[in-house]
Each structure stands twice: as C-alpha cells, then as structure tokens.
PDB file of C-alpha atoms in Angstrom:
ATOM      1  CA  MET A   1     -56.449 -30.970 -21.917  1.00 48.00           C
ATOM      2  CA  SER A   2     -53.754 -33.063 -22.254  1.00 49.00           C
ATOM      3  CA  THR A   3     -53.671 -36.744 -23.039  1.00 50.00           C
ATOM      4  CA  THR A   4     -50.389 -37.349 -22.779  1.00 46.00           C
ATOM      5  CA  ARG A   5     -50.086 -40.967 -20.617  1.00 62.00           C
ATOM      6  CA  LYS A   6     -47.870 -40.755 -17.399  1.00 84.00           C
ATOM      7  CA  ILE A   7     -45.655 -43.370 -17.559  1.00 88.00           C
ATOM      8  CA  HIS A   8     -45.239 -45.886 -14.648  1.00 94.00           C
ATOM      9  CA  PRO A   9     -42.487 -45.854 -12.495  1.00 94.00           C
ATOM     10  CA  LYS A  10     -41.649 -49.547 -13.175  1.00 96.00           C
ATOM     11  CA  GLU A  11     -42.042 -48.948 -17.258  1.00 96.00           C
ATOM     12  CA  ARG A  12     -39.751 -46.034 -16.812  1.00 96.00           C
ATOM     13  CA  LEU A  13     -37.503 -48.041 -15.590  1.00 97.00           C
ATOM     14  CA  LEU A  14     -37.442 -50.957 -18.166  1.00 97.00           C
ATOM     15  CA  ASN A  15     -37.154 -48.381 -21.479  1.00 97.00           C
ATOM     16  CA  THR A  16     -34.606 -46.715 -19.079  1.00 98.00           C
ATOM     17  CA  ALA A  17     -32.886 -49.989 -18.763  1.00 98.00           C
ATOM     18  CA  SER A  18     -33.298 -51.218 -22.375  1.00 97.00           C
ATOM     19  CA  ARG A  19     -31.967 -48.157 -23.477  1.00 97.00           C
ATOM     20  CA  LEU A  20     -28.654 -47.975 -21.702  1.00 98.00           C
ATOM     21  CA  PHE A  21     -28.116 -51.638 -21.315  1.00 98.00           C
ATOM     22  CA  TYR A  22     -28.212 -51.615 -24.881  1.00 97.00           C
ATOM     23  CA  THR A  23     -26.484 -49.080 -26.113  1.00 96.00           C
ATOM     24  CA  GLU A  24     -23.980 -49.012 -23.275  1.00 97.00           C
ATOM     25  CA  GLY A  25     -24.132 -52.654 -21.734  1.00 96.00           C
ATOM     26  CA  VAL A  26     -25.098 -54.096 -18.624  1.00 97.00           C
ATOM     27  CA  HIS A  27     -22.249 -54.406 -16.408  1.00 97.00           C
ATOM     28  CA  THR A  28     -21.304 -50.414 -17.494  1.00 97.00           C
ATOM     29  CA  VAL A  29     -24.789 -48.773 -15.983  1.00 98.00           C
ATOM     30  CA  GLY A  30     -25.509 -48.590 -12.562  1.00 97.00           C
ATOM     31  CA  VAL A  31     -28.519 -48.788 -10.262  1.00 97.00           C
ATOM     32  CA  GLU A  32     -27.932 -45.157  -9.422  1.00 98.00           C
ATOM     33  CA  ARG A  33     -27.518 -44.395 -13.022  1.00 98.00           C
ATOM     34  CA  LEU A  34     -31.272 -46.167 -14.056  1.00 98.00           C
ATOM     35  CA  VAL A  35     -32.730 -44.624 -11.128  1.00 97.00           C
ATOM     36  CA  THR A  36     -31.886 -40.979 -11.832  1.00 97.00           C
ATOM     37  CA  GLU A  37     -32.918 -41.380 -15.542  1.00 97.00           C
ATOM     38  CA  ALA A  38     -35.885 -43.016 -15.178  1.00 97.00           C
ATOM     39  CA  GLN A  39     -36.476 -40.146 -12.548  1.00 96.00           C
ATOM     40  CA  VAL A  40     -37.695 -42.989  -9.784  1.00 96.00           C
ATOM     41  CA  THR A  41     -36.119 -43.339  -6.127  1.00 96.00           C
ATOM     42  CA  ARG A  42     -34.006 -46.329  -5.397  1.00 97.00           C
ATOM     43  CA  ALA A  43     -37.142 -47.563  -2.946  1.00 97.00           C
ATOM     44  CA  THR A  44     -39.195 -47.340  -6.217  1.00 97.00           C
ATOM     45  CA  PHE A  45     -36.886 -49.683  -8.178  1.00 97.00           C
ATOM     46  CA  TYR A  46     -36.157 -51.996  -5.302  1.00 97.00           C
ATOM     47  CA  ARG A  47     -40.200 -52.021  -4.800  1.00 97.00           C
ATOM     48  CA  HIS A  48     -40.468 -53.349  -9.046  1.00 97.00           C
ATOM     49  CA  PHE A  49     -36.839 -55.683  -9.063  1.00 97.00           C
ATOM     50  CA  PRO A  50     -35.171 -57.034  -6.238  1.00 97.00           C
ATOM     51  CA  SER A  51     -32.180 -56.269  -7.467  1.00 97.00           C
ATOM     52  CA  LYS A  52     -30.784 -55.421 -10.580  1.00 97.00           C
ATOM     53  CA  ASP A  53     -30.104 -58.746 -12.272  1.00 97.00           C
ATOM     54  CA  HIS A  54     -33.982 -58.808 -12.178  1.00 97.00           C
ATOM     55  CA  LEU A  55     -34.152 -55.795 -14.119  1.00 98.00           C
ATOM     56  CA  VAL A  56     -31.655 -56.906 -16.545  1.00 98.00           C
ATOM     57  CA  ALA A  57     -33.957 -60.556 -16.867  1.00 98.00           C
ATOM     58  CA  SER A  58     -37.058 -58.132 -16.896  1.00 98.00           C
ATOM     59  CA  TYR A  59     -35.071 -56.221 -19.973  1.00 98.00           C
ATOM     60  CA  LEU A  60     -34.487 -59.226 -21.719  1.00 98.00           C
ATOM     61  CA  THR A  61     -37.958 -61.313 -21.352  1.00 98.00           C
ATOM     62  CA  ALA A  62     -39.796 -57.520 -22.988  1.00 98.00           C
ATOM     63  CA  THR A  63     -36.809 -57.450 -25.446  1.00 98.00           C
ATOM     64  CA  ALA A  64     -37.938 -61.661 -26.159  1.00 98.00           C
ATOM     65  CA  ALA A  65     -41.591 -60.881 -26.378  1.00 98.00           C
ATOM     66  CA  GLY A  66     -41.600 -57.970 -28.715  1.00 97.00           C
ATOM     67  CA  ILE A  67     -39.798 -60.509 -30.983  1.00 98.00           C
ATOM     68  CA  ARG A  68     -41.901 -63.007 -30.667  1.00 98.00           C
ATOM     69  CA  GLU A  69     -44.622 -60.710 -31.491  1.00 98.00           C
ATOM     70  CA  SER A  70     -42.809 -59.680 -34.822  1.00 98.00           C
ATOM     71  CA  VAL A  71     -41.975 -62.710 -35.623  1.00 98.00           C
ATOM     72  CA  ALA A  72     -45.379 -64.334 -35.245  1.00 98.00           C
ATOM     73  CA  LYS A  73     -46.897 -61.489 -37.401  1.00 98.00           C
ATOM     74  CA  VAL A  74     -44.245 -61.881 -40.413  1.00 98.00           C
ATOM     75  CA  ARG A  75     -44.619 -65.988 -40.616  1.00 97.00           C
ATOM     76  CA  GLU A  76     -48.641 -65.249 -41.172  1.00 97.00           C
ATOM     77  CA  GLY A  77     -49.952 -66.699 -44.358  1.00 96.00           C
ATOM     78  CA  LYS A  78     -46.788 -67.793 -45.645  1.00 97.00           C
ATOM     79  CA  SER A  79     -45.710 -70.806 -46.835  1.00 96.00           C
ATOM     80  CA  PRO A  80     -42.908 -72.294 -44.414  1.00 95.00           C
ATOM     81  CA  ARG A  81     -40.032 -71.471 -46.718  1.00 94.00           C
ATOM     82  CA  GLU A  82     -41.240 -68.031 -47.122  1.00 96.00           C
ATOM     83  CA  ALA A  83     -41.551 -67.781 -43.581  1.00 97.00           C
ATOM     84  CA  ILE A  84     -38.166 -68.532 -43.060  1.00 97.00           C
ATOM     85  CA  ARG A  85     -36.991 -65.893 -45.281  1.00 96.00           C
ATOM     86  CA  ALA A  86     -39.681 -63.282 -43.824  1.00 97.00           C
ATOM     87  CA  VAL A  87     -38.421 -64.212 -39.895  1.00 97.00           C
ATOM     88  CA  MET A  88     -34.261 -64.015 -40.864  1.00 96.00           C
ATOM     89  CA  SER A  89     -35.538 -61.194 -43.073  1.00 96.00           C
ATOM     90  CA  LEU A  90     -37.253 -59.373 -39.675  1.00 96.00           C
ATOM     91  CA  LEU A  91     -34.220 -60.537 -37.863  1.00 95.00           C
ATOM     92  CA  GLY A  92     -31.371 -59.522 -40.263  1.00 93.00           C
ATOM     93  CA  ASP A  93     -33.693 -56.168 -41.006  1.00 95.00           C
ATOM     94  CA  SER A  94     -32.883 -54.832 -37.554  1.00 93.00           C
ATOM     95  CA  THR A  95     -29.216 -54.676 -37.866  1.00 93.00           C
ATOM     96  CA  LEU A  96     -30.045 -51.542 -40.123  1.00 93.00           C
ATOM     97  CA  GLU A  97     -31.406 -49.971 -37.790  1.00 92.00           C
ATOM     98  CA  ASP A  98     -30.091 -46.641 -35.690  1.00 90.00           C
ATOM     99  CA  GLY A  99     -28.058 -47.125 -32.628  1.00 91.00           C
ATOM    100  CA  TYR A 100     -27.812 -50.763 -33.759  1.00 94.00           C
ATOM    101  CA  ARG A 101     -25.586 -52.563 -31.215  1.00 94.00           C
ATOM    102  CA  GLY A 102     -25.662 -56.326 -31.914  1.00 94.00           C
ATOM    103  CA  CYS A 103     -27.864 -58.837 -30.613  1.00 96.00           C
ATOM    104  CA  HIS A 104     -29.624 -57.876 -27.271  1.00 97.00           C
ATOM    105  CA  PHE A 105     -29.247 -61.806 -26.021  1.00 97.00           C
ATOM    106  CA  LEU A 106     -25.976 -62.436 -27.661  1.00 97.00           C
ATOM    107  CA  ASN A 107     -24.428 -58.987 -25.655  1.00 97.00           C
ATOM    108  CA  ALA A 108     -25.706 -60.041 -22.582  1.00 97.00           C
ATOM    109  CA  ALA A 109     -24.837 -63.487 -22.730  1.00 97.00           C
ATOM    110  CA  ALA A 110     -21.134 -61.799 -23.163  1.00 96.00           C
ATOM    111  CA  GLU A 111     -21.737 -60.181 -19.940  1.00 97.00           C
ATOM    112  CA  PHE A 112     -23.137 -63.392 -18.191  1.00 97.00           C
ATOM    113  CA  SER A 113     -20.511 -65.891 -18.014  1.00 94.00           C
ATOM    114  CA  ASP A 114     -22.059 -67.972 -15.250  1.00 96.00           C
ATOM    115  CA  ARG A 115     -24.783 -70.351 -17.648  1.00 95.00           C
ATOM    116  CA  ASP A 116     -26.570 -70.709 -13.931  1.00 95.00           C
ATOM    117  CA  HIS A 117     -27.277 -67.319 -13.902  1.00 97.00           C
ATOM    118  CA  PRO A 118     -30.944 -65.940 -13.942  1.00 96.00           C
ATOM    119  CA  VAL A 119     -29.866 -64.287 -16.790  1.00 98.00           C
ATOM    120  CA  ARG A 120     -28.617 -66.878 -18.683  1.00 98.00           C
ATOM    121  CA  THR A 121     -32.297 -68.366 -18.300  1.00 98.00           C
ATOM    122  CA  VAL A 122     -33.741 -66.101 -20.181  1.00 98.00           C
ATOM    123  CA  ILE A 123     -31.468 -65.903 -22.762  1.00 98.00           C
ATOM    124  CA  ASP A 124     -31.888 -69.581 -22.766  1.00 98.00           C
ATOM    125  CA  GLN A 125     -34.883 -69.458 -23.218  1.00 98.00           C
ATOM    126  CA  GLN A 126     -34.966 -67.075 -26.211  1.00 98.00           C
ATOM    127  CA  ARG A 127     -32.558 -69.136 -27.818  1.00 98.00           C
ATOM    128  CA  SER A 128     -34.573 -72.508 -27.645  1.00 98.00           C
ATOM    129  CA  TRP A 129     -37.484 -70.327 -28.861  1.00 99.00           C
ATOM    130  CA  LEU A 130     -35.796 -69.535 -31.658  1.00 98.00           C
ATOM    131  CA  PHE A 131     -34.689 -72.950 -32.240  1.00 98.00           C
ATOM    132  CA  SER A 132     -37.836 -74.592 -31.972  1.00 99.00           C
ATOM    133  CA  VAL A 133     -39.650 -72.189 -34.510  1.00 98.00           C
ATOM    134  CA  LEU A 134     -36.734 -72.485 -37.328  1.00 98.00           C
ATOM    135  CA  ARG A 135     -36.806 -76.570 -36.437  1.00 98.00           C
ATOM    136  CA  GLU A 136     -40.723 -76.902 -37.370  1.00 98.00           C
ATOM    137  CA  LEU A 137     -40.729 -74.453 -40.572  1.00 97.00           C
ATOM    138  CA  SER A 138     -37.600 -76.471 -41.506  1.00 96.00           C
ATOM    139  CA  ALA A 139     -39.617 -79.918 -41.249  1.00 97.00           C
ATOM    140  CA  ASP A 140     -42.406 -78.254 -42.723  1.00 96.00           C
ATOM    141  CA  THR A 141     -40.269 -77.576 -45.712  1.00 94.00           C
ATOM    142  CA  GLY A 142     -39.646 -81.056 -46.017  1.00 94.00           C
ATOM    143  CA  HIS A 143     -36.034 -80.808 -45.363  1.00 94.00           C
ATOM    144  CA  PRO A 144     -34.409 -83.738 -44.584  1.00 94.00           C
ATOM    145  CA  ASP A 145     -32.702 -82.524 -41.990  1.00 95.00           C
ATOM    146  CA  PRO A 146     -34.797 -79.725 -39.825  1.00 96.00           C
ATOM    147  CA  ASP A 147     -32.966 -79.855 -36.626  1.00 97.00           C
ATOM    148  CA  HIS A 148     -29.680 -79.459 -38.707  1.00 96.00           C
ATOM    149  CA  ALA A 149     -31.017 -76.838 -40.187  1.00 96.00           C
ATOM    150  CA  ALA A 150     -32.705 -74.773 -37.414  1.00 97.00           C
ATOM    151  CA  GLN A 151     -29.183 -75.262 -36.184  1.00 97.00           C
ATOM    152  CA  VAL A 152     -27.355 -73.520 -39.515  1.00 97.00           C
ATOM    153  CA  LEU A 153     -29.776 -70.997 -39.514  1.00 97.00           C
ATOM    154  CA  ILE A 154     -29.421 -70.102 -35.419  1.00 97.00           C
ATOM    155  CA  ILE A 155     -25.379 -69.367 -36.569  1.00 97.00           C
ATOM    156  CA  LEU A 156     -25.906 -67.564 -39.263  1.00 97.00           C
ATOM    157  CA  HIS A 157     -28.255 -65.264 -36.800  1.00 97.00           C
ATOM    158  CA  ASP A 158     -25.430 -65.231 -34.594  1.00 97.00           C
ATOM    159  CA  GLY A 159     -22.373 -64.559 -37.301  1.00 96.00           C
ATOM    160  CA  ALA A 160     -24.923 -61.603 -38.654  1.00 96.00           C
ATOM    161  CA  PHE A 161     -25.513 -59.896 -35.604  1.00 96.00           C
ATOM    162  CA  GLN A 162     -22.008 -59.497 -34.702  1.00 95.00           C
ATOM    163  CA  ALA A 163     -20.266 -59.294 -38.110  1.00 96.00           C
ATOM    164  CA  ALA A 164     -23.399 -56.110 -39.009  1.00 95.00           C
ATOM    165  CA  GLU A 165     -21.569 -54.147 -35.922  1.00 92.00           C
ATOM    166  CA  LEU A 166     -17.949 -55.044 -37.575  1.00 93.00           C
ATOM    167  CA  ASP A 167     -18.696 -54.462 -41.079  1.00 92.00           C
ATOM    168  CA  ASN A 168     -21.134 -53.045 -43.528  1.00 93.00           C
ATOM    169  CA  PRO A 169     -24.637 -54.440 -42.637  1.00 94.00           C
ATOM    170  CA  LYS A 170     -26.477 -54.076 -45.876  1.00 94.00           C
ATOM    171  CA  ALA A 171     -23.902 -56.200 -46.613  1.00 95.00           C
ATOM    172  CA  VAL A 172     -24.128 -58.845 -43.942  1.00 94.00           C
ATOM    173  CA  ARG A 173     -27.939 -58.520 -44.721  1.00 94.00           C
ATOM    174  CA  GLU A 174     -27.268 -59.284 -48.227  1.00 95.00           C
ATOM    175  CA  THR A 175     -24.946 -62.226 -47.319  1.00 96.00           C
ATOM    176  CA  LEU A 176     -27.768 -63.471 -45.178  1.00 95.00           C
ATOM    177  CA  ARG A 177     -30.637 -63.452 -47.472  1.00 94.00           C
ATOM    178  CA  ARG A 178     -28.298 -65.529 -49.513  1.00 94.00           C
ATOM    179  CA  ALA A 179     -26.951 -67.753 -47.010  1.00 95.00           C
ATOM    180  CA  VAL A 180     -30.966 -68.703 -45.688  1.00 94.00           C
ATOM    181  CA  ASP A 181     -31.564 -69.462 -49.444  1.00 91.00           C
ATOM    182  CA  GLU A 182     -28.416 -71.947 -49.985  1.00 90.00           C
ATOM    183  CA  VAL A 183     -29.964 -73.817 -46.260  1.00 87.00           C
ATOM    184  CA  PHE A 184     -33.123 -74.515 -48.469  1.00 80.00           C
ATOM    185  CA  ILE A 185     -31.791 -74.830 -52.492  1.00 68.00           C
ATOM    186  CA  VAL A 186     -34.594 -74.291 -54.167  1.00 51.00           C
ATOM    187  CA  LYS A 187     -35.100 -77.079 -57.290  1.00 41.00           C
ATOM    188  CA  ASP A 188     -36.284 -75.825 -60.329  1.00 34.00           C
ATOM    189  CA  SER A 189     -39.286 -78.285 -61.368  1.00 35.00           C
TER     190      SER A 189
END
C-alpha cells in the first residue's frame, strides 16, 4: 500500500509557480506552461487563482511565511545581538543554496514597477515586516538609532542578495557577516 500523499492541484500550482517564477522570472512564464507543468486544467487554475497576478502574490505570500517561520526559529532563546546575527546569517546562508537566483522579493519588484500593484503590496509588507524585526532587535541591543540600524541592515541584505548572484557567494556571505558586526560595534569591557 502506498503512503504517498496526493498533492492538491492548488498546492501543485503554487509549487510549480514557486520553482518557475524563481528560476525563470514571473513574466517569462505563462499560464499555459504553469498548468502543463502542474498537471492541472486552465479551469482548475482559474478556480484557485483569478489571474496570474493572484498566483504571483500567493507565491510571494507563501515565501514570506516560510521566511518568517525560519526567522522566528533562529531568534528563539538568543540575546538581541545574537538574534540579529542569526537572522542575517540565515538570510545570507540562503545565497549559498543550489540554484540561487537572488531575492524572491527583489526579483519580483524588478518585474512589477507599479508600486500600487497587488504584487508590490505583498513585497512591501514583507520588507516592512523585516524592517520591524530588525528595528526591534536593534532597539533591544541598545543601539542609539535603531531605525537607522535596521535600514542599514536592510540595505546590507539587499546588496548581499544581489552581489551573491554576481560574485563569490561565500565571500559575499562573509562580508555580510562582518558588516552586520560593524553596525553593532562590540566594545570590550
């Protein structure tokens, strides 16, 4: 008897979209390819997603949920400074994964220039969430300007995610780690 779980068509569409949108870009992948690779009909596609843009937003929302869960886990039981290092290391380590193609959110933002587009809303929500996490942790370290520290960390994140696609990802990750420590200079007592 097989214990293989049959994957629901909506989940197959999301999995297929996640893979294709990340590796090839959103605008290069059409609905026909999505339904073919997910092995669903067009009617099934439109039953779950009124448009391709809704699928893009769902893909990014699912990606954000995974990141938020991972960030919560690495923060657990750590001091604020250790948590910042852990969060930034988690993000930086993703640049070493096989098939790395940059940040899901930065890539999507490059394809959706209209800041009022629903996809950009999902991107903005994720960036706001990350900023708030980094700001809270920065404040908890006693940093004199937690807003600025969080903004610097966001810029370091963005730069590292782009640089890792162009340069040696291991060197980029190490530079990110060192730069994070420089934002929170440790004074020996």
